[in-house]
Coordinates of C-alpha atoms in Angstrom, one line a residue:
X112 CA 0.0 0.0 0.0
X113 CA 1.5 3.3 -1.0
X114 CA 2.4 5.5 2.0
X115 CA 0.7 8.9 2.2
X116 CA 2.6 12.0 2.8
X117 CA 2.8 12.6 6.5
X118 CA 2.3 15.9 8.3
X119 CA 4.7 16.7 11.1
X120 CA 3.6 15.3 14.4
X121 CA 3.6 17.8 17.2
X122 CA 5.7 16.8 20.2
X123 CA 3.8 14.8 22.7
X124 CA 3.1 16.5 26.0
X125 CA 5.1 15.3 29.0
X126 CA 3.5 12.3 30.6
X127 CA 2.0 12.6 34.1
X128 CA 4.6 10.3 35.7
X129 CA 7.4 12.5 34.0
X130 CA 5.9 15.7 35.5
X131 CA 5.5 14.0 38.9
X132 CA 9.2 12.9 38.9
X133 CA 10.3 16.4 37.9
X134 CA 8.2 17.9 40.7
X135 CA 9.6 15.5 43.3
X136 CA 13.1 16.2 42.1
X137 CA 12.7 19.9 42.3
X138 CA 11.1 19.8 45.7
X139 CA 13.8 17.5 47.0
X140 CA 16.5 19.8 45.7
X141 CA 15.2 22.8 47.5
X142 CA 14.5 20.9 50.7
X143 CA 18.1 19.5 50.7
X144 CA 19.6 22.8 49.8
X145 CA 17.6 24.5 52.6
X146 CA 18.5 21.8 55.1
X147 CA 22.2 21.9 54.2
X148 CA 22.2 25.7 54.6
X149 CA 20.5 25.5 58.0
X150 CA 22.8 22.8 59.2
X151 CA 25.8 24.9 58.2
X152 CA 24.5 28.0 60.0
X153 CA 23.7 26.0 63.1
X154 CA 27.0 24.1 63.2
X155 CA 29.3 27.0 62.2
X156 CA 27.9 30.2 63.8
X157 CA 30.1 33.2 63.0
X158 CA 32.2 31.3 60.4
X159 CA 33.9 33.6 57.9
X160 CA 32.6 31.4 55.1
X161 CA 29.0 32.1 56.0
X162 CA 28.5 35.0 53.6
X163 CA 29.9 32.9 50.7
X164 CA 27.8 29.9 51.6
X165 CA 24.6 32.0 51.7
X166 CA 25.5 33.8 48.5
X167 CA 26.3 30.5 46.7
X168 CA 23.1 28.9 48.0
X169 CA 21.0 31.7 46.8
X170 CA 22.8 31.7 43.4
X171 CA 22.3 28.0 43.1
X172 CA 18.6 28.3 43.9
X173 CA 18.1 31.1 41.4
X174 CA 19.9 29.2 38.7
X175 CA 17.8 26.1 39.4
X176 CA 14.6 28.2 39.2
X177 CA 15.5 30.4 36.3
X178 CA 17.0 27.6 34.1
X179 CA 13.7 26.0 33.0
X180 CA 12.0 29.4 32.7
X181 CA 14.7 30.5 30.3
X182 CA 14.4 27.3 28.3
X183 CA 17.7 26.0 29.4
X184 CA 16.5 23.7 32.1
X185 CA 16.0 20.0 32.1
X186 CA 14.7 18.6 28.8
X187 CA 11.1 17.7 29.6
X188 CA 9.7 15.4 27.0
X189 CA 13.1 14.3 25.6
X190 CA 12.5 12.1 22.6
X191 CA 8.9 13.2 22.0
X192 CA 9.3 13.7 18.3
X193 CA 8.2 11.3 15.6
X194 CA 9.8 8.0 15.2
X195 CA 10.9 8.9 11.7
X196 CA 13.5 11.3 13.0
X197 CA 12.4 14.1 10.7
X198 CA 12.4 17.7 11.8
X199 CA 14.7 19.7 14.0
X200 CA 15.5 18.5 17.5
X201 CA 13.2 15.5 17.2
X202 CA 13.8 12.0 18.6
X203 CA 15.0 9.3 16.2
X204 CA 13.8 5.7 16.0
X205 CA 16.6 4.7 18.3
X206 CA 14.9 6.5 21.2
X207 CA 17.7 9.1 21.7
X208 CA 16.7 12.6 22.6
X209 CA 17.6 15.8 20.9
X210 CA 21.2 17.0 21.3
X211 CA 21.5 19.5 24.2
X212 CA 21.8 23.1 23.1
X213 CA 24.7 25.4 24.1
X214 CA 22.5 27.4 26.5
X215 CA 21.4 24.1 28.1
X216 CA 25.0 22.9 28.6
X217 CA 26.0 26.3 29.9
X218 CA 23.1 26.3 32.4
X219 CA 24.0 22.8 33.6
X220 CA 27.7 23.7 33.9
X221 CA 26.9 26.7 36.1
X222 CA 24.6 24.7 38.3
X223 CA 27.2 21.9 38.8
X224 CA 30.0 24.4 39.3
X225 CA 28.2 26.3 41.9
X226 CA 27.2 23.1 43.7
X227 CA 30.9 21.9 43.6
X228 CA 32.1 25.1 45.1
X229 CA 29.5 24.8 47.9
X230 CA 30.5 21.2 48.6
X231 CA 34.2 22.2 48.8
X232 CA 33.3 25.0 51.3
X233 CA 30.6 23.0 53.2
X234 CA 30.6 19.2 52.6
X235 CA 27.1 19.0 54.0
X236 CA 25.7 20.3 50.7
X237 CA 26.8 17.0 49.1
X238 CA 23.4 15.4 49.4
X239 CA 21.9 18.0 47.0
X240 CA 23.6 15.8 44.3
X241 CA 20.6 13.3 44.2
X242 CA 18.3 15.8 42.5
X243 CA 21.2 16.9 40.3
X244 CA 21.5 13.3 39.1
X245 CA 18.0 13.5 37.6
X246 CA 18.8 16.9 36.1
X247 CA 21.9 15.6 34.4
X248 CA 20.1 12.5 33.2
X249 CA 17.3 14.6 31.7
X250 CA 19.6 17.2 30.2
X251 CA 22.5 15.2 28.7
X252 CA 22.7 12.3 26.3
X253 CA 22.8 9.0 28.3
X254 CA 26.6 8.3 28.2
X255 CA 27.5 11.9 29.1
X256 CA 24.9 11.9 31.9
X257 CA 26.2 8.7 33.4
X258 CA 29.8 10.0 33.4
X259 CA 28.6 13.2 35.1
X260 CA 26.7 11.2 37.7
X261 CA 29.7 9.1 38.4
X262 CA 31.8 12.3 39.0
X263 CA 29.2 13.8 41.2
X264 CA 29.0 10.6 43.2
X265 CA 32.7 10.6 43.7
X266 CA 32.6 14.1 45.1
X267 CA 29.7 13.1 47.4
X268 CA 31.8 10.2 48.8
X269 CA 34.8 12.5 49.4
X270 CA 32.6 15.0 51.1
X271 CA 30.9 12.5 53.4
X272 CA 34.3 10.9 54.4
X273 CA 35.5 14.4 55.2
X274 CA 32.5 15.0 57.5
X275 CA 33.0 11.7 59.3
X276 CA 35.1 11.6 62.4
X277 CA 36.2 8.1 61.6
X278 CA 36.2 5.8 58.6
X279 CA 32.7 4.4 57.9
X280 CA 32.3 1.9 55.0
X281 CA 28.7 2.9 54.6
X282 CA 29.8 6.4 53.5
X283 CA 31.9 4.7 50.9
X284 CA 29.2 2.4 49.6
X285 CA 25.9 4.2 50.1
X286 CA 26.4 7.1 47.7
X287 CA 27.3 4.9 44.7
X288 CA 24.4 2.6 45.6
X289 CA 22.0 5.5 45.7
X290 CA 23.4 6.9 42.5
X291 CA 23.1 3.6 40.7
X292 CA 19.6 3.0 41.9
X293 CA 18.5 6.5 40.9
X294 CA 20.1 6.1 37.5
X295 CA 18.6 2.7 36.9
X296 CA 15.1 3.9 37.8
X297 CA 15.4 7.0 35.5
X298 CA 16.8 5.0 32.6
X299 CA 14.0 2.4 32.9
X300 CA 11.3 5.1 33.1
X301 CA 12.9 6.9 30.1
X302 CA 12.9 3.7 28.0
X303 CA 9.3 3.0 28.8
X304 CA 8.4 6.6 27.9
X305 CA 10.3 6.3 24.6
X306 CA 8.6 3.0 23.8
X307 CA 5.2 4.6 24.6
X308 CA 6.0 7.6 22.4
X309 CA 7.1 5.4 19.6
X310 CA 3.9 3.4 19.9
X311 CA 1.8 6.6 19.9
X312 CA 3.7 7.8 16.8
X313 CA 3.1 4.5 15.0
X314 CA -0.6 4.6 16.0
X315 CA -0.9 8.2 14.7
X316 CA 0.8 7.2 11.4
X317 CA -1.4 4.1 11.1
X318 CA -4.5 6.1 11.8
X319 CA -3.5 8.5 9.0
X320 CA -2.8 5.7 6.6
X321 CA -6.1 4.0 7.5
X322 CA -8.0 7.3 7.1
X323 CA -6.4 7.7 3.6
X324 CA -7.3 4.2 2.7
X325 CA -10.9 4.7 3.9
X326 CA -11.1 7.8 1.8
X327 CA -9.9 6.0 -1.3
X328 CA -12.3 3.1 -0.6
X329 CA -15.1 5.6 -0.1
X330 CA -14.3 7.3 -3.3
X331 CA -14.2 4.0 -5.2
X332 CA -17.5 2.9 -3.6
X333 CA -19.1 6.2 -4.5
X334 CA -17.9 5.9 -8.1
X335 CA -19.3 2.4 -8.3
X336 CA -22.6 3.6 -6.8
X337 CA -22.9 6.5 -9.3
X338 CA -22.0 4.2 -12.2
X339 CA -24.8 1.8 -11.1
X340 CA -27.2 4.7 -10.7
X341 CA -26.3 6.1 -14.1
X342 CA -26.6 2.7 -15.8
X343 CA -30.0 1.9 -14.2
X344 CA -31.5 5.3 -14.9
X345 CA -30.0 7.6 -17.5
X346 CA -28.4 4.9 -19.7
X347 CA -31.5 2.7 -19.6
X348 CA -33.7 5.7 -20.4
X349 CA -31.5 6.7 -23.3
X350 CA -31.5 3.1 -24.6
X351 CA -35.3 3.0 -24.5
X352 CA -35.6 6.4 -26.2
X353 CA -33.2 5.2 -29.0
X354 CA -35.3 2.0 -29.6
X355 CA -38.5 4.0 -29.6
X356 CA -37.2 6.6 -32.0
X357 CA -35.8 4.0 -34.3
X358 CA -39.1 2.2 -34.3
X359 CA -40.9 5.5 -35.0
X360 CA -38.5 6.2 -37.9
X361 CA -39.2 2.8 -39.5
X362 CA -43.0 3.2 -39.2
X363 CA -43.3 6.9 -39.9
X364 CA -44.5 6.6 -43.5
X365 CA -46.4 3.3 -43.2
X366 CA -48.1 3.9 -39.8
X367 CA -47.9 7.5 -38.7
X368 CA -50.1 7.0 -35.6
X369 CA -47.9 4.3 -34.2
X370 CA -44.8 6.4 -35.0
X371 CA -46.3 9.3 -33.1
X372 CA -47.1 7.0 -30.2
X373 CA -43.5 5.9 -30.1
X374 CA -42.3 9.5 -30.1
X375 CA -44.7 10.4 -27.3
X376 CA -43.5 7.5 -25.3
X377 CA -39.9 8.5 -25.9
X378 CA -40.7 12.0 -24.8
X379 CA -42.2 10.7 -21.5
X380 CA -39.1 8.6 -21.0
X381 CA -36.9 11.7 -21.6
X382 CA -38.9 13.7 -19.0
X383 CA -38.5 10.8 -16.6
X384 CA -34.7 10.7 -17.3
X385 CA -34.4 14.4 -16.7
X386 CA -36.0 14.0 -13.3
X387 CA -33.7 11.2 -12.5
X388 CA -30.7 13.2 -13.6
X389 CA -31.8 16.0 -11.2
X390 CA -32.3 13.6 -8.4
X391 CA -28.9 12.0 -9.1
X392 CA -27.2 15.4 -9.0
X393 CA -28.7 16.0 -5.5
X394 CA -28.0 12.4 -4.4
X395 CA -31.6 11.8 -3.6
X396 CA -33.7 8.7 -3.7
X397 CA -35.2 7.5 -7.0
X398 CA -37.8 9.8 -8.4
X399 CA -40.4 7.0 -8.2
X400 CA -39.9 6.9 -4.4
X401 CA -40.1 10.6 -3.9
X402 CA -42.9 12.3 -2.0
X403 CA -43.4 9.3 0.2
X404 CA -44.3 6.8 -2.6
X405 CA -43.9 3.2 -1.5
X406 CA -41.9 0.5 -3.2
X407 CA -45.0 -1.4 -4.3
X408 CA -46.5 1.6 -6.0
X409 CA -43.1 2.4 -7.7
X410 CA -42.9 -1.2 -9.0
X411 CA -46.5 -1.2 -10.2
X412 CA -45.8 1.9 -12.3
X413 CA -42.8 0.4 -14.1
X414 CA -43.0 -0.7 -17.8
X415 CA -40.7 -2.3 -20.3
X416 CA -41.9 -0.6 -23.4
X417 CA -45.0 -0.6 -25.6
X418 CA -44.5 -4.2 -26.8
X419 CA -44.2 -5.9 -23.3
X420 CA -47.0 -6.3 -20.9
X421 CA -45.7 -5.8 -17.3
X422 CA -47.7 -7.2 -14.4
X423 CA -47.1 -6.6 -10.7
X424 CA -47.9 -8.9 -7.8
X425 CA -47.6 -8.3 -4.0
X426 CA -47.4 -11.3 -1.6
X427 CA -47.3 -11.3 2.1
X428 CA -47.9 -8.5 4.6
X429 CA -46.0 -5.4 3.6
X430 CA -43.5 -4.1 6.1
X431 CA -41.6 -0.8 6.3
X432 CA -38.3 -1.1 4.3
X433 CA -35.2 1.0 4.7
X434 CA -34.6 3.5 2.0
X435 CA -31.5 1.7 0.8
X436 CA -33.5 -1.5 0.4
X437 CA -36.3 0.2 -1.5
X438 CA -33.9 2.0 -3.8
X439 CA -31.9 -1.1 -4.5
X440 CA -34.9 -3.3 -5.3
X441 CA -36.4 -0.6 -7.5
X442 CA -33.1 -0.2 -9.4
X443 CA -32.8 -4.0 -9.8
X444 CA -36.4 -4.1 -11.2
X445 CA -35.6 -1.3 -13.6
X446 CA -32.4 -3.1 -14.8
X447 CA -34.1 -6.4 -15.1
X448 CA -36.9 -4.9 -17.2
X449 CA -34.3 -3.2 -19.4
X450 CA -32.7 -6.6 -20.0
X451 CA -36.1 -8.1 -20.8
X452 CA -36.8 -5.3 -23.3
X453 CA -33.4 -5.5 -25.0
X454 CA -32.5 -9.2 -25.0
X455 CA -35.4 -11.6 -24.2
X456 CA -37.9 -10.9 -27.0
X457 CA -40.5 -11.4 -24.3
X458 CA -44.2 -10.4 -24.6
X459 CA -45.0 -10.4 -20.9
X460 CA -43.0 -9.8 -17.7
X461 CA -44.1 -10.3 -14.1
X462 CA -42.8 -8.4 -11.0
X463 CA -43.5 -10.1 -7.7
X464 CA -42.6 -8.5 -4.4
X465 CA -42.8 -11.0 -1.5
X466 CA -42.5 -10.2 2.2
X467 CA -41.4 -13.3 4.0
X468 CA -40.9 -12.0 7.5
X469 CA -37.1 -12.2 7.8
X470 CA -36.5 -11.2 4.2
X471 CA -38.0 -9.4 1.2
X472 CA -37.8 -11.0 -2.3
X473 CA -38.2 -9.5 -5.7
X474 CA -38.8 -11.8 -8.6
X475 CA -38.7 -10.7 -12.2
X476 CA -40.0 -13.3 -14.7
X477 CA -40.4 -13.1 -18.4
X478 CA -41.6 -15.4 -21.2
X479 CA -38.7 -14.7 -23.5
X480 CA -36.3 -17.1 -25.3
X481 CA -34.1 -17.6 -22.3
X482 CA -30.6 -18.9 -22.4
X483 CA -28.8 -22.2 -22.0
X484 CA -25.7 -21.6 -19.8
X485 CA -25.9 -20.0 -16.4
X486 CA -24.1 -16.7 -16.3
X487 CA -21.5 -16.0 -13.7
X488 CA -19.9 -12.6 -12.9
X489 CA -17.0 -13.4 -15.3
X490 CA -19.4 -14.3 -18.1
X491 CA -21.9 -11.5 -17.7
X492 CA -21.7 -8.9 -20.4
X493 CA -22.3 -5.2 -19.9
X494 CA -23.1 -3.5 -16.5
X495 CA -26.6 -4.6 -15.7
X496 CA -26.2 -7.9 -13.9
X497 CA -22.9 -7.0 -12.2
X498 CA -24.6 -3.8 -10.9
X499 CA -27.5 -5.9 -9.6
X500 CA -25.2 -8.3 -7.8
X501 CA -23.3 -5.4 -6.3
X502 CA -26.4 -3.8 -4.9
X503 CA -27.7 -7.0 -3.4
X504 CA -24.2 -7.9 -2.0
X505 CA -24.0 -4.5 -0.3
X506 CA -27.2 -5.3 1.6
X507 CA -26.1 -8.8 2.5
X508 CA -28.6 -10.5 0.1
X509 CA -28.4 -12.9 -2.8
X510 CA -29.2 -12.7 -6.5
X511 CA -30.1 -15.8 -8.5
X512 CA -31.0 -16.3 -12.1
X513 CA -32.8 -19.3 -13.6
X514 CA -33.4 -19.7 -17.3
X515 CA -34.6 -22.4 -19.6
X516 CA -34.4 -22.1 -23.4
X517 CA -37.8 -21.2 -24.9
X518 CA -39.4 -20.8 -21.4
X519 CA -38.0 -17.5 -20.3
X520 CA -35.9 -16.3 -17.3
X521 CA -36.6 -15.7 -13.6
X522 CA -34.4 -13.2 -11.7
X523 CA -34.7 -13.3 -7.9
X524 CA -33.2 -10.8 -5.4
X525 CA -33.5 -11.7 -1.7
X526 CA -32.5 -9.2 0.9
X527 CA -32.6 -10.0 4.6
X528 CA -34.5 -7.8 7.0
X529 CA -33.6 -6.9 10.6
X530 CA -36.1 -8.4 13.0
X531 CA -38.7 -6.0 14.3
X532 CA -38.3 -5.4 18.1

């Protein structure tokens, strides 16, 4: 199936769990920063470093707050582009996010540098590294982020050992364990988010392709419907007019009265064809069914030309029929009578509309010369019978044709009806 031209897919909004993680990380950062500052002020009153510590803490807080506002903060929704990798700054099919911009790298560098200076001056600020882990993982490509996390973890270990009065193996092992756990959780969540975004992109693309396919199928179905409508109305009327005018031309000198009758009949058929054309343009029901006329009355009014006697029979208790069913049965009857007129050499034709409870059946029988071999879709000539089969098939019904040489032909269209509640 040919692929349709795709329009750019807007980046997907950050998921709820991504926003929740960002909120928790931001809140934890400010809590840890505030707790570290309070701890330093309580443990070191009057320390000459106090002014620097307060200034660096405020600077770090402002950088952390202003970074996202300036568009240089953590990349929320990394990899939210289409899976085709088209467009600037979009994710590729491999799930990698967009490359960090210069401003983003500068912002992260300032945050990390300020924090490092704080840790050197006051090791108690080391635990602010945990939220910075998530900031690095959300800002940098995976490999660069892991390297930065490892460096930050090493600095945390050094700071904690510096604060301890004696060697404690927990201070050596706990920070790497926490960093590894945080990194693993984030990477796992990011992979799940990327897989979900890729699935959404595939679903969007599939939906567009399906919509394009449905439009093409709808166009083809409408073309087929219009071709059947034109064949069963305009084409049949024009064929009848041609036959009548040819008959009038042959008998004009010998039998003027009969010739004029043929011309008047052709004029009536032309008027009927004009009404059908107008109805067809406005995609309305057949003109015979307009103004609330029933299917039985429309069938009773049909004729096959001046040389064929058409009779109508109604069997069973009439039931309301959907407009589609009425229109289809009327068109089938018109097409069948056109075939009778053009091919059968019949003198009489009978239309029988039968209501059988769970289905409605239309039989068209004639006393023409018939034919010997049953006709299949492949063997049928012209558009009449294929159009009838298509109409019946669309309504879930069946079309059968029985013919015996010298004894005529019977065409039967059976359409199922929905049970009345």
